[in-house]
Coordinates of C-alpha atoms in Angstrom, one line a residue:
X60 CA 38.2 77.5 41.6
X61 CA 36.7 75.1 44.3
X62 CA 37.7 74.9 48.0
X63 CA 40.4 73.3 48.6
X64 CA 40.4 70.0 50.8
X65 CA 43.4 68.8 51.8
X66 CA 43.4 64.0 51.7
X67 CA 45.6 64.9 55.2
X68 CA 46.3 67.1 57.8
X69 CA 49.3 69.8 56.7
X70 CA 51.9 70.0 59.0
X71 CA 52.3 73.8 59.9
X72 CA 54.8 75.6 62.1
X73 CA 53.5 79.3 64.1
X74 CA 55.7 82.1 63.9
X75 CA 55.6 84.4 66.9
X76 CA 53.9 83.8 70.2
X77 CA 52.8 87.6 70.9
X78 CA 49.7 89.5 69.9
X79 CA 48.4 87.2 66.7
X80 CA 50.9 84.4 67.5
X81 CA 49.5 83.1 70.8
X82 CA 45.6 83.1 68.7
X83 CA 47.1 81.4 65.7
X84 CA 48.5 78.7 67.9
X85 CA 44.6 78.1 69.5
X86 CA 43.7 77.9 65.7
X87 CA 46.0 75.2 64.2
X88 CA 45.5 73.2 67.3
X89 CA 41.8 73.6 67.2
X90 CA 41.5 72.8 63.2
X91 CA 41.3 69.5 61.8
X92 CA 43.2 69.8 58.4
X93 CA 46.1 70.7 60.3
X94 CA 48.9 69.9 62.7
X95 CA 50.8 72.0 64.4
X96 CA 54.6 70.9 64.8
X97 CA 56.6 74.0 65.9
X98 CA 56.8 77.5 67.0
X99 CA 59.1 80.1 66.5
X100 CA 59.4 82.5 69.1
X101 CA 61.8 85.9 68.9
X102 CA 61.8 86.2 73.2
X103 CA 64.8 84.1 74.6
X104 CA 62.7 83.8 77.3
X105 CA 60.1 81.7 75.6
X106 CA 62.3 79.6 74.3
X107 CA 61.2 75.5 75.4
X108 CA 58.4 76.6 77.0
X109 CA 55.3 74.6 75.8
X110 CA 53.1 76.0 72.9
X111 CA 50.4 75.1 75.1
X112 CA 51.9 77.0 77.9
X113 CA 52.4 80.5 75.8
X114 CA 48.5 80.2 74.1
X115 CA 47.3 80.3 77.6
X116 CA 45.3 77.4 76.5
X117 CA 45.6 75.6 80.0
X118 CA 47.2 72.7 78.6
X119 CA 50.5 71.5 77.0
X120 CA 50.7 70.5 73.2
X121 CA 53.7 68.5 73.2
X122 CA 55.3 71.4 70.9
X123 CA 58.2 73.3 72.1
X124 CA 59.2 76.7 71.1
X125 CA 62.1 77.9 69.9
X126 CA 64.5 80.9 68.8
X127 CA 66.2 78.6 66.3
X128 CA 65.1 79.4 62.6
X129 CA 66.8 76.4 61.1
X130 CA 65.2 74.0 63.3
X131 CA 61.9 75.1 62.2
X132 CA 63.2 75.1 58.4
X133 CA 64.3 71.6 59.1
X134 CA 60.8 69.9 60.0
X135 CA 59.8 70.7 56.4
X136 CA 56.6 72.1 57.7
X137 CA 53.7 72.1 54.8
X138 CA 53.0 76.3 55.8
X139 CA 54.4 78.3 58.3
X140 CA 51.3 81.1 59.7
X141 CA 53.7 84.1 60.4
X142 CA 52.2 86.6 62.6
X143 CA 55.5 88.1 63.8
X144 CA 55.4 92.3 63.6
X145 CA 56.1 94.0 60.1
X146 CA 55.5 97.1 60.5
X147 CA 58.9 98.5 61.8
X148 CA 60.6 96.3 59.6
X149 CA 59.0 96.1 56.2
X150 CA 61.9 95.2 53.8
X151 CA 63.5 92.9 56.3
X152 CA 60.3 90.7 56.8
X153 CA 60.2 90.8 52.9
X154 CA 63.7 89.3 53.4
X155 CA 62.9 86.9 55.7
X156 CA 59.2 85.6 53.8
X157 CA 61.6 85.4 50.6
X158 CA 63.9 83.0 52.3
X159 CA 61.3 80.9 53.6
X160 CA 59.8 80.4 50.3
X161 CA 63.0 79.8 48.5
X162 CA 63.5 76.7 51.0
X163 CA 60.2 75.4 50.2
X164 CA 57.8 76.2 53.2
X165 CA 54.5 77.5 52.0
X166 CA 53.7 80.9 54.1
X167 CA 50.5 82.9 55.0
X168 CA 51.4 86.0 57.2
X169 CA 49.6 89.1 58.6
X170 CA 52.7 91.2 57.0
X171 CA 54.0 93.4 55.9
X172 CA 50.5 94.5 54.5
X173 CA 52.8 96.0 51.2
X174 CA 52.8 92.4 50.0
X175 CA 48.7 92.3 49.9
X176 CA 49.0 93.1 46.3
X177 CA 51.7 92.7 43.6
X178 CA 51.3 95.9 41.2
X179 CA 51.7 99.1 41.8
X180 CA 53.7 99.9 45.1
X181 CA 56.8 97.5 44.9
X182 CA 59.3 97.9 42.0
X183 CA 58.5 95.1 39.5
X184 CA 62.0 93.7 40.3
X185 CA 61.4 93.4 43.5
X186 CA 58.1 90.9 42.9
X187 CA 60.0 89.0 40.6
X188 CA 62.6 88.5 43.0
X189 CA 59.7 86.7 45.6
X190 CA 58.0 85.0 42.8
X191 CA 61.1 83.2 41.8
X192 CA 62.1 82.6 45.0
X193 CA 58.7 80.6 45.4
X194 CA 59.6 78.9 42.1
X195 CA 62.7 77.5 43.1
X196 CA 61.4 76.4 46.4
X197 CA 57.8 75.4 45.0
X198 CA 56.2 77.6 47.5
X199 CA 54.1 80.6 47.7
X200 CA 53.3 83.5 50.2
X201 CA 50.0 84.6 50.8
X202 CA 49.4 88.2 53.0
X203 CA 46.3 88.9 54.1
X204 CA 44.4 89.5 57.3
X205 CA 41.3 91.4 58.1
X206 CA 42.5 95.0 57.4
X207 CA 44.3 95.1 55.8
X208 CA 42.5 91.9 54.3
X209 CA 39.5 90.2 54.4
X210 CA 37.2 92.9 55.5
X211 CA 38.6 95.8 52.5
X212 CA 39.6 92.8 49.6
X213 CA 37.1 89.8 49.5
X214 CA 34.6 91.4 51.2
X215 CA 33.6 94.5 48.8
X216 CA 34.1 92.6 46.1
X217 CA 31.8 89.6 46.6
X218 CA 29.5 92.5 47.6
X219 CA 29.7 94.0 44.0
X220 CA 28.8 90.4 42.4
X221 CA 25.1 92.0 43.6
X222 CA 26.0 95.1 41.5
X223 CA 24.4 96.3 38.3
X224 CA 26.6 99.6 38.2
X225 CA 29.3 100.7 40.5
X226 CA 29.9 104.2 40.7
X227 CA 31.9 104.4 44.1
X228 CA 33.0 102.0 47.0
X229 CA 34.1 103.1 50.6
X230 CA 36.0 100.4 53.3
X231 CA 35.9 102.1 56.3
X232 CA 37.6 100.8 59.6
X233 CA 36.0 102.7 62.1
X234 CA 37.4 102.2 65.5
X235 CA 38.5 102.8 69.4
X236 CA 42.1 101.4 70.0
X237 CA 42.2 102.1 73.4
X238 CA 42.2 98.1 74.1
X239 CA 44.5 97.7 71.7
X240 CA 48.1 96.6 72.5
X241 CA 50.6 97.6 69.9
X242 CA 52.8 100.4 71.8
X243 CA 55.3 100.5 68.7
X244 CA 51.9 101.2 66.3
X245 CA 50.5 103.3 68.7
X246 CA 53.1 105.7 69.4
X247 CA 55.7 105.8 66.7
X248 CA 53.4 104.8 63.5
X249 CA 50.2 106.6 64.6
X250 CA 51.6 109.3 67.0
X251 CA 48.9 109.0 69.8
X252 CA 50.0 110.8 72.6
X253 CA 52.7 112.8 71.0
X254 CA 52.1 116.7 70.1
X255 CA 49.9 117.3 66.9
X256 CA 53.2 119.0 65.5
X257 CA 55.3 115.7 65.6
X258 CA 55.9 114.1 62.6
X259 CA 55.2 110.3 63.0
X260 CA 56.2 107.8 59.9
X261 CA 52.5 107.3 59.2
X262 CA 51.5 110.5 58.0
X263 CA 54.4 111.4 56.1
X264 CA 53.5 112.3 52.0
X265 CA 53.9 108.6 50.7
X266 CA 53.3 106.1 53.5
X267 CA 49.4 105.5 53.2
X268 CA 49.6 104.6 49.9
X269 CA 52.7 102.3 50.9
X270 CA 50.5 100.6 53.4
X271 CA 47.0 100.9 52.4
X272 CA 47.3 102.0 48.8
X273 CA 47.3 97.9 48.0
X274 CA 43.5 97.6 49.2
X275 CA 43.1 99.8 47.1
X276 CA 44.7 98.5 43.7
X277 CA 43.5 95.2 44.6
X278 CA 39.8 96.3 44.7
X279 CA 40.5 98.4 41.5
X280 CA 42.3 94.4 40.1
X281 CA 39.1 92.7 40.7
X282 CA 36.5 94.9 39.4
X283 CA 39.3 95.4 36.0
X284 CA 39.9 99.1 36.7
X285 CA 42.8 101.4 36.1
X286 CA 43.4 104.0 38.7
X287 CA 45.0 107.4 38.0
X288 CA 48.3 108.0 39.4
X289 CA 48.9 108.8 42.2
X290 CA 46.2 107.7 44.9
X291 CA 45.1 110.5 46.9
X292 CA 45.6 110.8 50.6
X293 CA 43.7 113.0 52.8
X294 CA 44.6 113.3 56.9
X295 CA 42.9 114.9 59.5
X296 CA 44.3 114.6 63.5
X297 CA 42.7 116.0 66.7
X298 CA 43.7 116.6 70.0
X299 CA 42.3 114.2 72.8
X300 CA 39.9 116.3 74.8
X301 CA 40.5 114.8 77.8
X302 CA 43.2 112.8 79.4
X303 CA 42.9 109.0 78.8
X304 CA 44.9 105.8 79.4
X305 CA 45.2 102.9 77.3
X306 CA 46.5 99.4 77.0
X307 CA 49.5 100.9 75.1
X308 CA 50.1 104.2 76.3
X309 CA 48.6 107.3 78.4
X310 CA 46.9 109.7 76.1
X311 CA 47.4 113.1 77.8
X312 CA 44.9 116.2 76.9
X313 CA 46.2 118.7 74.1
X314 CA 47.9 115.7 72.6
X315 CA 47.2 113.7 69.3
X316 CA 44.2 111.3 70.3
X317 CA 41.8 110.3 67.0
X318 CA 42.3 110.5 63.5
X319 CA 40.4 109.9 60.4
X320 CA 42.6 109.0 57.2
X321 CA 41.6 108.1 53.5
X322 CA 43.7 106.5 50.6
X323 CA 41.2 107.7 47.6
X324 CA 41.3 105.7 43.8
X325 CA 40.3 107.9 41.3
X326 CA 39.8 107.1 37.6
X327 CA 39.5 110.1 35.1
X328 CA 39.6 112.2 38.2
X329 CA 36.8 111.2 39.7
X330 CA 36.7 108.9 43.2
X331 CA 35.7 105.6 42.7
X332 CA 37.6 103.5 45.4
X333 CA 37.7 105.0 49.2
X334 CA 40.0 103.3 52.0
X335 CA 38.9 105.0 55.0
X336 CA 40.0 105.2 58.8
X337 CA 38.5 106.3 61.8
X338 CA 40.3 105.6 65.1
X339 CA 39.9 107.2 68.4
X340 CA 41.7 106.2 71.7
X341 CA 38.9 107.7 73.2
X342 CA 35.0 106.2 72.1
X343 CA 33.3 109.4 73.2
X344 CA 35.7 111.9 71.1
X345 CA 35.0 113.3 67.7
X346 CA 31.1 112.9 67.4
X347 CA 31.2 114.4 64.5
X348 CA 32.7 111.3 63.1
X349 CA 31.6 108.2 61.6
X350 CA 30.7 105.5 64.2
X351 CA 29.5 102.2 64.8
X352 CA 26.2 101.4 64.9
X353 CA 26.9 99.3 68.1
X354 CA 30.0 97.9 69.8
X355 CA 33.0 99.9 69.6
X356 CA 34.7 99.3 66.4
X357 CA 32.7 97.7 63.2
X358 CA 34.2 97.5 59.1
X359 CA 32.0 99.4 56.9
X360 CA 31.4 98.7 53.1
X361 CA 29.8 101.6 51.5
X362 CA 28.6 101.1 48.1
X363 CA 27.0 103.8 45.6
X364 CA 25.6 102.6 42.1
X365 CA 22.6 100.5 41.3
X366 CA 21.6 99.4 43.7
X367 CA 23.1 101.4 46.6
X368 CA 24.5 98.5 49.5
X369 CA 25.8 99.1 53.1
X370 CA 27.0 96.1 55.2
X371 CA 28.5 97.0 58.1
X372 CA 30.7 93.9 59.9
X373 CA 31.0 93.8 64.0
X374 CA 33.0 91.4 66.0
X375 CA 33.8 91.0 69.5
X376 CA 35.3 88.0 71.5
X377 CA 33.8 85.7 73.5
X378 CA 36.7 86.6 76.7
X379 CA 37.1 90.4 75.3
X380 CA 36.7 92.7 73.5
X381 CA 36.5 94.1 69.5
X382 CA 40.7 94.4 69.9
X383 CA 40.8 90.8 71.1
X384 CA 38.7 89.2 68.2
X385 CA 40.4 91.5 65.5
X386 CA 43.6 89.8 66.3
X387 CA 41.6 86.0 66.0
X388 CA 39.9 87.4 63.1
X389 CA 43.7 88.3 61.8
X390 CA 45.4 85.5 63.1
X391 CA 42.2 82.7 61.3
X392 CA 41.9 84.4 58.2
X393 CA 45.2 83.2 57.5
X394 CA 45.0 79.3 58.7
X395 CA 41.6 78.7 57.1
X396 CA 43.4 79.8 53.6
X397 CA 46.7 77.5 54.5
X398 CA 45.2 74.5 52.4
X399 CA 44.4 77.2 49.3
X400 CA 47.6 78.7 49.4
X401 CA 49.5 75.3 50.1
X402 CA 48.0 74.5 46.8
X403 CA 48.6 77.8 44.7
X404 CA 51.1 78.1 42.0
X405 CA 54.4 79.4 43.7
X406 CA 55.0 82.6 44.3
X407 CA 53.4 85.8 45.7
X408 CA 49.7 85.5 45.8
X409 CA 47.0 87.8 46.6
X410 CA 43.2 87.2 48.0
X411 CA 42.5 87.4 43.9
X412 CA 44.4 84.0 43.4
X413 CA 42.6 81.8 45.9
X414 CA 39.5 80.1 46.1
X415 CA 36.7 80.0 48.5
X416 CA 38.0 80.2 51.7
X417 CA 36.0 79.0 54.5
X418 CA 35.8 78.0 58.2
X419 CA 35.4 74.3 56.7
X420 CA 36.1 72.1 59.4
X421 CA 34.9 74.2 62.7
X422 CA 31.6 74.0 63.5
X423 CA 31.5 73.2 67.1
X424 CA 30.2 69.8 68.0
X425 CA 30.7 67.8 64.7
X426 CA 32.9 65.0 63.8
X427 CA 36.5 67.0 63.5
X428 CA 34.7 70.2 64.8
X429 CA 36.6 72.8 67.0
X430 CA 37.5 71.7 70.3

């Protein structure tokens, strides 16, 4: 499949102004196959202020938010970029990406990351239920990001094209949230700052798979392999030894402060697919640990075979820091694939359905460049 490149700009509508929402908004302004012609915001608040206004971008883009669904729904917008939070409500975002669909209106979200792959953590019916939805609206729903995303599905496995055997691969996040502001991730998912004997969602038997497991079966799609069931997950938490504060929350000693996780794909019992996780709230804790050969948080793709590859992908933004660009990363992932995924068959489709996906469009200085 060849990049799409759409004859026209398509009209696209952000949804949410918070964390990814106020960086998507920059990006559809800034990118020339596309217009931006509303925002949904969930904050009363933010209601009729200027799009402009809530990117920070220091000037007003004529496009007012609002709380009002049907509105949106109503300017038949070629894609909607949702970058409204998932996580604490997985089946009722499902709900709401469904219904978008089903009236038409293309979508590419950061969520909920169970949706980054179509077989083997949702019941069957309920991907059926999506993919008909798409076909009765003629639309389809891409989820994808940078991890889960880019940097654990497209990544590794262009990387393997260079492969003569594959024994083993290894995506590895590896870094400090303590710039990082998700207080509902943070505390309730993850458990930082809570006592090691607390029981957040995260680490209960189950959940890793549900949320990382599809990286994993996705990798395991593209290379043609079949996994043993189920995926192994391994968990290991330590206390903060020392007393730190963080965008999201104080850390306080004695209390949960790094943790390192894995969701492992094994065929015939043996480990061939490794989703790894190192994060500290602290950049000095756990030595001992994997970390980043500069900077302070870096993707790592690990693979064993012939030959043996390491490529090891660092960010940071040009205001900020590594938890600033992760969320442009996140948030421009998913416009730079809205012309693929407007033209995609309907239905649910994964970073295995899409063509080459590229920044086409944003080199600084040329005719229709970034501004």
């Amino acid at each position: 499949m060849s990049q799409v490149i759409p004859d026209k700009p398509l009209r696209v509508v952000v949804w949410s102004t918070g964390t990814i929402g106020r960086h998507a908004i920059a990006g559809v302004d800034a990118h020339p196959d596309l217009e931006l012609v509303g925002v949904w915001t969930s904050t009363p608040e933010k209601h009729g202020k200027d799009a402009g206004e809530l990117a920070e971008l220091g000037r007003e883009l004529g496009v007012k938010a609002t709380t009002d669904r049907d509105e949106l729904v109503a300017l038949r917008p070629d894609c909607i970029v949702h970058g409204a939070m998932t996580d604490d409500r997985v089946f009722e975002s499902i709900e709401d990406l469904t219904g978008l669909i089903r009236d038409g209106i293309n979508v590419v979200s950061s969520g909920p990351v169970i949706l980054l792959h179509r077989e083997g953590t949702l019941p069957a019916e309920m991907i059926e239920a999506i993919d008909e939805a798409g076909r009765q609206g003629n639309a389809s729903l891409h989820v994808n990001g940078i991890d889960p995303g880019f940097a654990n599905d497209v990544l590794p496995l262009v990387m393997t094209s260079l492969s003569q055997r594959v024994d083993h691969i290894k995506v590895s996040e590896i870094a400090d949230y303590s710039t990082y502001y998700q207080p509902v991730v943070m505390r309730d998912l993850f458990g930082f700052g809570q006592p090691l004997d607390a029981k957040p969602l995260l680490w209960e038997p189950g959940i890793l798979t549900t949320a990382w497991g599809p990286v994993v079966r996705v990798i395991a799609a593209g290379l043609g392999v079949t996994l043993d069931e189920p995926l192994v997950e391994e968990v290991t938490r330590r206390p903060a030894p020392r007393t730190v504060s963080t965008v999201s929350l104080d850390v306080e000693e004695g209390t949960m402060g790094s943790v390192l996780f894995r969701v492992i794909g094994t065929v015939d019992g043996v480990p061939r697919i490794t989703l790894e996780h190192v994060t500290r709230t602290d950049a000095t804790a756990e030595p001992d640990w994997p970390t980043p050969l500069e900077g302070d948080g870096c993707y790592r793709i690990e693979i064993t075979g012939e030959p043996c590859m390491k490529v090891e992908f660092t960010h940071h933004g040009e205001h900020g820091d590594h938890n600033v660009s992760g969320m442009i990363i996140t948030a421009q992932r998913l416009i730079n694939a809205v012309p693929a995924v407007v033209a995609a068959e309907p239905g649910l489709r994964s970073a295995l359905d899409l063509p080459l996906v590229t920044g086409r469009g944003l080199v600084a200085g040329t005719d229709g460049g970034a501004r």
